[in-house]
Short mmCIF file of C-alpha atoms in Angstrom, two decimals:
data_model
loop_
_atom_site.label_atom_id
_atom_site.label_comp_id
_atom_site.label_asym_id
_atom_site.label_seq_id
_atom_site.Cartn_x
_atom_site.Cartn_y
_atom_site.Cartn_z
CA MET S 254 -126.62 -65.79 158.26
CA SER S 255 -128.73 -64.14 155.59
CA GLY S 256 -132.34 -64.99 154.91
CA THR S 257 -133.64 -65.02 151.37
CA PHE S 258 -136.79 -63.08 152.24
CA ASP S 259 -137.48 -61.55 155.63
CA VAL S 260 -140.97 -60.77 156.84
CA ALA S 261 -141.39 -58.44 159.80
CA VAL S 262 -143.56 -59.49 162.73
CA THR S 263 -144.99 -56.15 163.82
CA GLY S 264 -147.88 -57.24 166.02
CA VAL S 265 -148.95 -60.22 168.12
CA GLY S 266 -152.13 -61.27 169.89
CA LEU S 267 -152.88 -64.17 172.24
CA VAL S 268 -155.81 -65.76 174.00
CA THR S 269 -154.96 -68.91 175.95
CA SER S 270 -155.94 -70.77 179.07
CA ALA S 271 -153.07 -68.88 180.72
CA GLY S 272 -154.80 -65.55 180.16
CA ILE S 273 -156.57 -63.15 177.86
CA GLY S 274 -154.03 -61.07 175.95
CA VAL S 275 -150.33 -61.41 175.28
CA GLN S 276 -149.04 -60.13 178.61
CA ALA S 277 -151.31 -62.27 180.79
CA SER S 278 -150.65 -65.41 178.74
CA TRP S 279 -146.91 -64.89 178.40
CA GLU S 280 -146.29 -64.35 182.11
CA ARG S 281 -147.82 -67.69 183.08
CA ILE S 282 -146.35 -69.55 180.11
CA LEU S 283 -142.89 -68.25 180.98
CA ARG S 284 -143.18 -69.62 184.49
CA GLY S 285 -144.41 -72.96 183.24
CA GLU S 286 -147.67 -72.79 185.17
CA PRO S 287 -150.14 -75.56 184.24
CA THR S 288 -153.70 -74.46 183.57
CA ALA S 289 -155.64 -77.71 183.14
CA THR S 290 -158.67 -78.11 185.42
CA THR S 291 -161.81 -80.21 185.62
CA ASP S 292 -164.13 -79.02 182.85
CA PRO S 293 -167.82 -78.56 183.81
CA GLY S 294 -168.76 -79.18 180.18
CA LEU S 295 -167.16 -82.64 180.27
CA ALA S 296 -167.67 -83.73 183.87
CA GLY S 297 -170.39 -86.21 184.79
CA LEU S 298 -170.84 -87.55 181.24
CA GLY S 299 -169.06 -90.85 181.71
CA LEU S 300 -166.11 -89.77 179.57
CA PRO S 301 -162.64 -91.13 180.36
CA VAL S 302 -161.40 -87.52 180.30
CA ASP S 303 -163.21 -84.76 182.22
CA PHE S 304 -160.65 -81.95 182.17
CA SER S 305 -159.23 -79.43 179.72
CA CYS S 306 -157.49 -76.08 179.40
CA ARG S 307 -160.27 -73.53 178.86
CA VAL S 308 -159.75 -69.78 178.52
CA PRO S 309 -160.94 -68.37 181.86
CA ASP S 310 -163.51 -65.57 182.07
CA PHE S 311 -163.79 -65.01 178.31
CA ASN S 312 -167.10 -63.20 177.89
CA ALA S 313 -167.53 -62.44 174.20
CA ALA S 314 -170.36 -59.97 174.76
CA GLU S 315 -168.13 -57.88 177.03
CA LEU S 316 -164.76 -58.37 175.32
CA LEU S 317 -166.06 -58.02 171.77
CA ASP S 318 -169.70 -56.97 171.43
CA ARG S 319 -173.13 -58.53 171.84
CA ARG S 320 -173.71 -58.92 168.10
CA SER S 321 -170.45 -60.84 167.66
CA ALA S 322 -171.27 -62.97 170.70
CA TRP S 323 -174.43 -64.50 169.22
CA ARG S 324 -173.41 -64.55 165.55
CA GLN S 325 -170.05 -66.28 165.96
CA GLU S 326 -168.68 -69.54 167.34
CA ARG S 327 -166.21 -69.47 170.21
CA PHE S 328 -163.16 -70.26 168.05
CA THR S 329 -164.03 -67.14 166.05
CA HIS S 330 -164.47 -65.08 169.23
CA LEU S 331 -160.95 -66.05 170.30
CA ALA S 332 -159.50 -65.30 166.87
CA LEU S 333 -161.21 -61.93 166.67
CA TYR S 334 -159.91 -60.83 170.07
CA ALA S 335 -156.36 -61.94 169.25
CA ALA S 336 -156.51 -60.27 165.83
CA ARG S 337 -157.65 -56.97 167.31
CA GLU S 338 -154.83 -57.12 169.84
CA ALA S 339 -152.26 -57.92 167.15
CA VAL S 340 -153.38 -55.08 164.86
CA ALA S 341 -153.32 -52.61 167.76
CA ASP S 342 -149.87 -53.89 168.76
CA ALA S 343 -148.66 -53.24 165.20
CA LYS S 344 -149.88 -49.63 165.50
CA LEU S 345 -152.02 -50.06 162.40
CA ASP S 346 -155.43 -48.45 161.96
CA PRO S 347 -158.00 -50.33 159.86
CA ALA S 348 -159.88 -47.07 159.43
CA THR S 349 -157.00 -45.62 157.41
CA TRP S 350 -155.27 -48.53 155.69
CA ASP S 351 -155.92 -49.68 152.12
CA GLY S 352 -158.07 -52.74 152.85
CA ALA S 353 -157.54 -54.13 149.36
CA ARG S 354 -153.87 -54.67 150.29
CA VAL S 355 -154.62 -56.45 153.58
CA SER S 356 -155.17 -60.21 153.80
CA VAL S 357 -156.30 -62.59 156.53
CA ILE S 358 -155.08 -66.19 156.70
CA MET S 359 -156.31 -68.24 159.66
CA GLY S 360 -155.74 -71.87 160.54
CA ASN S 361 -158.33 -74.13 162.13
CA ALA S 362 -158.68 -77.90 162.45
CA LEU S 363 -162.26 -78.75 163.43
CA GLY S 364 -164.50 -75.71 163.06
CA GLY S 365 -167.45 -75.03 165.34
CA THR S 366 -167.99 -78.50 166.78
CA PRO S 367 -169.62 -77.35 170.07
CA THR S 368 -172.29 -75.44 168.15
CA TYR S 369 -172.74 -78.35 165.76
CA GLU S 370 -173.39 -80.75 168.64
CA ALA S 371 -175.72 -78.36 170.47
CA GLN S 372 -177.72 -77.53 167.35
CA LEU S 373 -178.08 -81.17 166.38
CA ALA S 374 -179.54 -81.84 169.82
CA ALA S 375 -181.90 -78.87 169.39
CA LEU S 376 -183.05 -80.18 166.01
CA ARG S 377 -183.80 -83.61 167.41
CA GLU S 378 -185.61 -82.29 170.47
CA ASP S 379 -187.54 -79.29 169.11
CA GLY S 380 -187.42 -79.40 165.33
CA VAL S 381 -186.13 -77.13 162.58
CA SER S 382 -187.39 -73.90 164.14
CA ALA S 383 -185.00 -74.41 167.07
CA VAL S 384 -181.93 -74.31 164.81
CA THR S 385 -180.13 -70.97 164.65
CA PRO S 386 -180.05 -69.34 161.19
CA MET S 387 -176.36 -68.65 161.85
CA LEU S 388 -175.53 -72.38 162.05
CA ILE S 389 -173.61 -72.68 158.78
CA PRO S 390 -171.33 -69.63 159.16
CA MET S 391 -170.77 -70.54 162.80
CA ILE S 392 -169.58 -74.11 162.28
CA GLY S 393 -167.51 -73.66 159.11
CA GLN S 394 -163.74 -73.57 159.40
CA GLY S 395 -163.71 -70.33 157.43
CA GLY S 396 -165.67 -68.47 160.10
CA SER S 397 -162.66 -66.98 161.83
CA THR S 398 -161.16 -65.68 158.59
CA GLY S 399 -164.42 -64.21 157.36
CA PHE S 400 -165.32 -62.43 160.57
CA VAL S 401 -161.79 -61.10 161.14
CA SER S 402 -161.74 -59.78 157.56
CA MET S 403 -165.08 -58.03 158.06
CA ASP S 404 -164.01 -56.64 161.41
CA CYS S 405 -160.97 -54.86 160.03
CA GLY S 406 -161.99 -54.28 156.43
CA ALA S 407 -159.37 -56.61 154.94
CA ARG S 408 -160.37 -57.01 151.30
CA GLY S 409 -157.24 -58.74 150.01
CA PRO S 410 -157.05 -62.49 149.35
CA SER S 411 -158.19 -64.16 152.57
CA TRP S 412 -158.92 -67.77 153.39
CA SER S 413 -158.66 -70.44 156.05
CA VAL S 414 -156.17 -73.30 156.00
CA SER S 415 -156.58 -76.67 157.66
CA SER S 416 -153.68 -79.05 158.16
CA ALA S 417 -154.85 -80.52 161.47
CA CYS S 418 -152.60 -79.49 164.37
CA ALA S 419 -150.14 -77.83 161.96
CA SER S 420 -152.80 -75.36 160.74
CA GLY S 421 -151.54 -72.32 162.64
CA VAL S 422 -148.03 -72.59 161.23
CA THR S 423 -149.33 -73.43 157.76
CA ALA S 424 -151.23 -70.12 157.90
CA LEU S 425 -148.01 -68.25 158.63
CA GLY S 426 -146.20 -69.90 155.74
CA THR S 427 -149.08 -69.09 153.41
CA ALA S 428 -149.05 -65.47 154.60
CA ARG S 429 -145.33 -65.23 153.95
CA ASP S 430 -145.86 -66.43 150.39
CA LEU S 431 -148.49 -63.73 149.78
CA LEU S 432 -146.10 -61.02 150.93
CA GLN S 433 -143.22 -62.42 148.94
CA LYS S 434 -145.29 -62.38 145.76
CA GLY S 435 -146.41 -58.79 146.39
CA ILE S 436 -150.08 -59.75 146.46
CA CYS S 437 -150.71 -57.76 149.64
CA ASP S 438 -148.84 -55.48 152.04
CA VAL S 439 -150.16 -56.67 155.42
CA VAL S 440 -151.32 -60.13 156.49
CA ILE S 441 -153.17 -60.93 159.70
CA ALA S 442 -152.25 -64.59 160.17
CA GLY S 443 -152.57 -67.23 162.84
CA GLY S 444 -154.89 -69.91 164.12
CA SER S 445 -157.64 -70.61 166.62
CA GLU S 446 -159.56 -73.54 168.04
CA SER S 447 -162.28 -74.24 170.57
CA ALA S 448 -163.39 -77.85 170.21
CA LEU S 449 -163.85 -78.83 173.86
CA SER S 450 -167.08 -80.70 173.24
CA PRO S 451 -168.13 -84.14 174.53
CA LEU S 452 -168.08 -85.78 171.09
CA ILE S 453 -164.60 -84.53 170.15
CA THR S 454 -163.27 -85.44 173.58
CA ALA S 455 -164.75 -88.92 173.25
CA GLY S 456 -163.17 -89.30 169.82
CA PHE S 457 -159.69 -88.36 170.94
CA ALA S 458 -160.05 -90.49 174.07
CA ARG S 459 -161.08 -93.50 171.99
CA MET S 460 -157.90 -93.04 169.96
CA GLY S 461 -155.86 -93.24 173.15
CA ALA S 462 -154.33 -89.83 172.43
CA MET S 463 -155.41 -87.99 175.60
CA SER S 464 -154.12 -88.03 179.14
CA THR S 465 -156.53 -89.71 181.57
CA ARG S 466 -154.99 -88.22 184.70
CA CYS S 467 -158.40 -87.13 185.98
CA ASP S 468 -157.26 -87.25 189.61
CA ASP S 469 -154.64 -84.54 188.94
CA PRO S 470 -155.52 -82.50 185.83
CA ALA S 471 -152.93 -79.78 186.49
CA ALA S 472 -150.15 -82.36 186.16
CA ALA S 473 -151.60 -84.15 183.14
CA SER S 474 -149.81 -82.32 180.32
CA ARG S 475 -146.14 -83.19 180.86
CA PRO S 476 -144.14 -82.95 177.62
CA PHE S 477 -140.93 -85.01 177.51
CA ASP S 478 -141.57 -86.48 180.96
CA VAL S 479 -141.11 -90.21 181.39
CA ASP S 480 -144.63 -90.43 182.86
CA ARG S 481 -146.45 -88.61 180.05
CA ASP S 482 -149.62 -90.38 178.96
CA GLY S 483 -151.27 -88.14 176.35
CA PHE S 484 -152.19 -84.58 175.49
CA VAL S 485 -154.64 -82.26 177.25
CA ALA S 486 -157.17 -80.56 174.97
CA SER S 487 -157.34 -76.78 175.12
CA GLU S 488 -158.72 -73.76 173.33
CA GLY S 489 -157.02 -70.57 172.26
CA ALA S 490 -155.86 -68.29 169.48
CA GLY S 491 -152.62 -66.76 168.32
CA VAL S 492 -152.36 -64.04 165.67
CA LEU S 493 -149.38 -62.28 164.10
CA VAL S 494 -149.34 -59.18 161.90
CA LEU S 495 -146.84 -59.67 159.09
CA GLU S 496 -145.39 -57.11 156.68
CA ARG S 497 -142.50 -56.93 154.27
CA MET S 498 -139.47 -55.74 156.19
CA ASP S 499 -138.89 -52.67 153.99
CA ASP S 500 -142.51 -51.56 154.42
CA ALA S 501 -142.39 -52.02 158.19
CA LEU S 502 -139.18 -50.04 158.53
CA ALA S 503 -140.44 -47.31 156.21
CA ARG S 504 -143.42 -46.63 158.48
CA GLY S 505 -141.28 -46.78 161.61
CA ALA S 506 -142.90 -49.94 162.97
CA HIS S 507 -141.48 -51.83 165.92
CA VAL S 508 -140.29 -55.16 164.54
CA ARG S 509 -140.54 -57.86 167.20
CA ALA S 510 -138.77 -60.50 165.08
CA LYS S 511 -138.37 -61.65 161.51
CA LEU S 512 -140.20 -64.59 160.00
CA SER S 513 -137.31 -65.76 157.87
CA GLY S 514 -138.14 -69.30 156.80
CA TYR S 515 -140.89 -71.84 156.30
CA GLY S 516 -140.93 -75.54 155.48
CA SER S 517 -143.77 -77.99 155.00
CA THR S 518 -143.95 -81.69 154.14
CA SER S 519 -146.30 -84.65 154.45
CA ASP S 520 -145.42 -87.98 156.02
CA ALA S 521 -147.81 -89.87 153.71
CA PHE S 522 -147.65 -92.66 156.27
CA HIS S 523 -150.49 -92.90 158.82
CA VAL S 524 -153.63 -91.03 159.80
CA SER S 525 -152.40 -90.24 163.33
CA ALA S 526 -148.87 -91.57 163.86
CA PRO S 527 -145.68 -89.94 162.58
CA ARG S 528 -143.21 -91.78 160.40
CA PRO S 529 -141.11 -93.92 162.76
CA ASP S 530 -137.87 -92.57 161.30
CA GLY S 531 -139.03 -88.95 161.59
CA SER S 532 -138.01 -88.28 157.99
CA GLY S 533 -141.04 -86.10 157.20
CA ALA S 534 -140.52 -83.82 160.19
CA GLU S 535 -136.79 -83.66 159.51
CA ALA S 536 -137.37 -82.65 155.90
CA ALA S 537 -139.71 -79.84 156.98
CA ILE S 538 -137.17 -78.50 159.48
CA ARG S 539 -134.33 -78.62 156.97
CA MET S 540 -136.52 -76.94 154.35
CA ALA S 541 -137.35 -74.11 156.75
CA LEU S 542 -133.69 -73.63 157.66
CA ALA S 543 -132.65 -73.54 154.00
CA ASP S 544 -135.43 -71.07 153.24
CA ALA S 545 -134.16 -68.83 156.03
CA GLY S 546 -130.54 -69.20 155.01
CA VAL S 547 -129.46 -70.45 158.44
CA SER S 548 -127.51 -73.53 159.43
CA PRO S 549 -128.47 -75.94 162.24
CA GLU S 550 -125.53 -74.62 164.25
CA GLU S 551 -127.08 -71.15 164.34
CA VAL S 552 -130.36 -72.23 165.95
CA ASP S 553 -130.55 -71.22 169.62
CA HIS S 554 -134.05 -72.34 170.53
CA VAL S 555 -136.61 -74.94 169.44
CA ASN S 556 -140.22 -74.34 170.44
CA ALA S 557 -141.26 -77.96 170.13
CA HIS S 558 -144.58 -79.45 169.11
CA GLY S 559 -144.20 -81.41 172.35
CA THR S 560 -147.72 -82.79 172.77
CA SER S 561 -147.03 -84.94 175.87
CA THR S 562 -147.91 -88.11 173.99
CA PRO S 563 -145.45 -91.02 174.29
CA LEU S 564 -144.93 -91.38 170.54
CA ASN S 565 -144.78 -87.75 169.38
CA ASP S 566 -142.37 -86.49 172.03
CA LEU S 567 -139.83 -89.24 171.47
CA ASN S 568 -140.07 -89.05 167.69
CA GLU S 569 -139.66 -85.26 167.67
CA ALA S 570 -136.80 -85.38 170.17
CA LYS S 571 -134.86 -87.83 168.02
CA VAL S 572 -135.31 -85.61 164.96
CA VAL S 573 -134.22 -82.47 166.83
CA ARG S 574 -131.19 -84.30 168.25
CA ARG S 575 -130.25 -85.65 164.83
CA ILE S 576 -130.35 -82.21 163.20
CA PHE S 577 -129.10 -79.94 165.98
CA GLY S 578 -127.30 -82.11 168.52
CA ASP S 579 -127.76 -80.92 172.10
CA ARG S 580 -127.10 -77.22 171.43
CA PRO S 581 -130.57 -75.63 171.12
CA VAL S 582 -132.62 -74.89 174.22
CA VAL S 583 -135.97 -76.66 173.89
CA THR S 584 -139.37 -75.98 175.41
CA SER S 585 -142.98 -77.05 174.94
CA VAL S 586 -145.64 -74.59 176.06
CA LYS S 587 -148.28 -77.33 175.88
CA GLY S 588 -147.34 -78.30 179.42
CA SER S 589 -148.83 -74.98 180.45
CA VAL S 590 -151.68 -74.33 178.00
CA GLY S 591 -152.42 -77.78 176.59
CA HIS S 592 -152.96 -78.62 172.94
CA SER S 593 -155.29 -76.29 171.06
CA LEU S 594 -155.09 -78.24 167.79
CA GLY S 595 -155.37 -75.73 164.90
CA GLY S 596 -154.51 -72.85 167.23
CA ALA S 597 -151.42 -74.45 168.76
CA GLY S 598 -148.87 -73.59 166.07
CA ALA S 599 -149.88 -69.93 166.02
CA ILE S 600 -149.84 -69.63 169.82
CA GLU S 601 -146.41 -71.24 169.94
CA SER S 602 -145.17 -69.00 167.12
CA VAL S 603 -146.11 -65.94 169.17
CA CYS S 604 -144.14 -67.46 172.06
CA ALA S 605 -141.14 -68.07 169.79
CA VAL S 606 -141.30 -64.46 168.60
CA LEU S 607 -141.33 -63.23 172.20
CA SER S 608 -138.38 -65.50 173.03
CA VAL S 609 -136.38 -63.97 170.19
CA GLU S 610 -137.37 -60.43 171.17
CA GLN S 611 -136.91 -60.75 174.93
CA GLY S 612 -134.21 -63.41 175.27
CA LEU S 613 -136.44 -65.60 177.46
CA VAL S 614 -137.36 -69.24 176.90
CA PRO S 615 -140.39 -70.53 178.85
CA ALA S 616 -140.14 -73.38 181.30
CA THR S 617 -141.85 -76.63 180.33
CA ALA S 618 -144.59 -77.27 182.86
CA ASN S 619 -144.77 -80.58 184.74
CA LEU S 620 -141.44 -81.90 183.46
CA VAL S 621 -140.25 -83.69 186.60
CA ASN S 622 -138.38 -86.72 185.27
CA GLN S 623 -137.18 -86.23 181.71
CA ASP S 624 -137.42 -89.35 179.59
CA PRO S 625 -133.82 -90.66 179.38
CA GLN S 626 -134.37 -91.37 175.68
CA ILE S 627 -134.97 -87.65 175.11
CA GLU S 628 -131.46 -86.25 174.93
CA LEU S 629 -132.27 -82.55 174.72
CA ASP S 630 -131.69 -79.44 176.84
CA VAL S 631 -135.32 -78.90 177.86
CA VAL S 632 -136.05 -75.87 180.06
CA THR S 633 -137.64 -76.74 183.39
CA GLY S 634 -138.40 -75.01 186.67
CA GLU S 635 -138.04 -71.40 185.58
CA PRO S 636 -137.59 -69.51 182.31
CA ARG S 637 -134.12 -69.51 180.75
CA ARG S 638 -132.65 -66.06 180.08
CA MET S 639 -130.32 -66.22 177.08
CA PRO S 640 -129.68 -64.58 173.71
CA VAL S 641 -132.07 -66.05 171.11
CA HIS S 642 -130.95 -64.98 167.66
CA VAL S 643 -132.66 -67.85 165.82
CA ALA S 644 -135.68 -69.88 166.95
CA ILE S 645 -137.76 -72.47 165.16
CA ASN S 646 -141.31 -73.57 165.88
CA ASN S 647 -142.37 -77.11 165.00
CA SER S 648 -145.97 -78.12 164.32
CA PHE S 649 -147.05 -81.61 163.31
CA GLY S 650 -150.59 -82.83 162.64
CA PHE S 651 -152.76 -85.85 162.03
CA GLY S 652 -152.57 -87.06 158.47
CA GLY S 653 -148.82 -86.50 158.47
CA ALA S 654 -148.78 -82.70 158.16
CA ASN S 655 -145.45 -81.11 159.12
CA ALA S 656 -144.94 -77.32 159.23
CA VAL S 657 -141.98 -75.38 160.60
CA VAL S 658 -141.20 -71.67 160.79
CA VAL S 659 -137.93 -69.89 161.54
CA PHE S 660 -137.86 -66.61 163.47
CA THR S 661 -134.72 -64.48 163.67
CA LYS S 662 -133.61 -61.45 165.66
#
């Protein structure tokens, strides 16, 4: 096994419904604890779904600062916290680095939809003077990238990417390309989302994509279970600090794992459904493996997209089985923290990195009766302790976006 170009993961940051920070999130994700609860922002509105996975007790004024709290949307708050944690974890100091050689690449799917909805209501009720002057920078998908760049003085090429629910992984692949081309020396990369608004919830519900298990929200997200009925919307952010391996080793950095491969394809088939034969997802996985220089037989763990929707889980399982057989240990963390859209791939990539580093694969929450058509070794009950030398993380999005990354020991 020899990758063509290894990138060192030297720092990670997480904000999820399982907790604020890597340690708090990882402990609950490992145990497969579900976090979905009735959402006060959705309850009593006549929606078919009134629950979600919100980040508990996230007070931006206290965790960041008061200026950030009012100038930024919540998806940017989450990204900023995770980015600060990741940079600190990498033992890097923005006060001393060469900002011109630092880039920020963040993924996001929907931008600041809660602010958009609230400000539209304010406009209709009270007129133009009621609209915040920060509306445009708050709702744009580039908000997280811009504010993270300003926060740490990153003056290298920085932008946001949007490939629906594959955005977080697309950001990592883009970051890897920047490092490979020598355009920068450090990339802060990941994804964030906070789109738990009535309109977005109504839209997903009308598509039939969401679980309607309102009588038992905690059990609603159940990837690979025979009784799965849709995804549970969540919010969160995942951020990784990436450097060229030689640079990381030269400064004595702790390397958590290597980002060794990336693959991306488009189904070019349907706005929300995957190709029935799974050929687009399969091509992305095989591309990532070839890029990393690893064979299917070397993959120990698959951190699945695993949305808990009837169609996605079965389609992904068939692709994984076709490529890898029944050897890799599979998990989906969405059973625990739900589906955070543009943030999901980055959150799950942090989890894959931790699995490689610690030799622990999280349990899949709420998997009680595995669908007999899903012929995979899916972790349930408690985390699986095992050597993880190679792990892949799958992310698939509306519009047919497929993105896969390979992490190695």
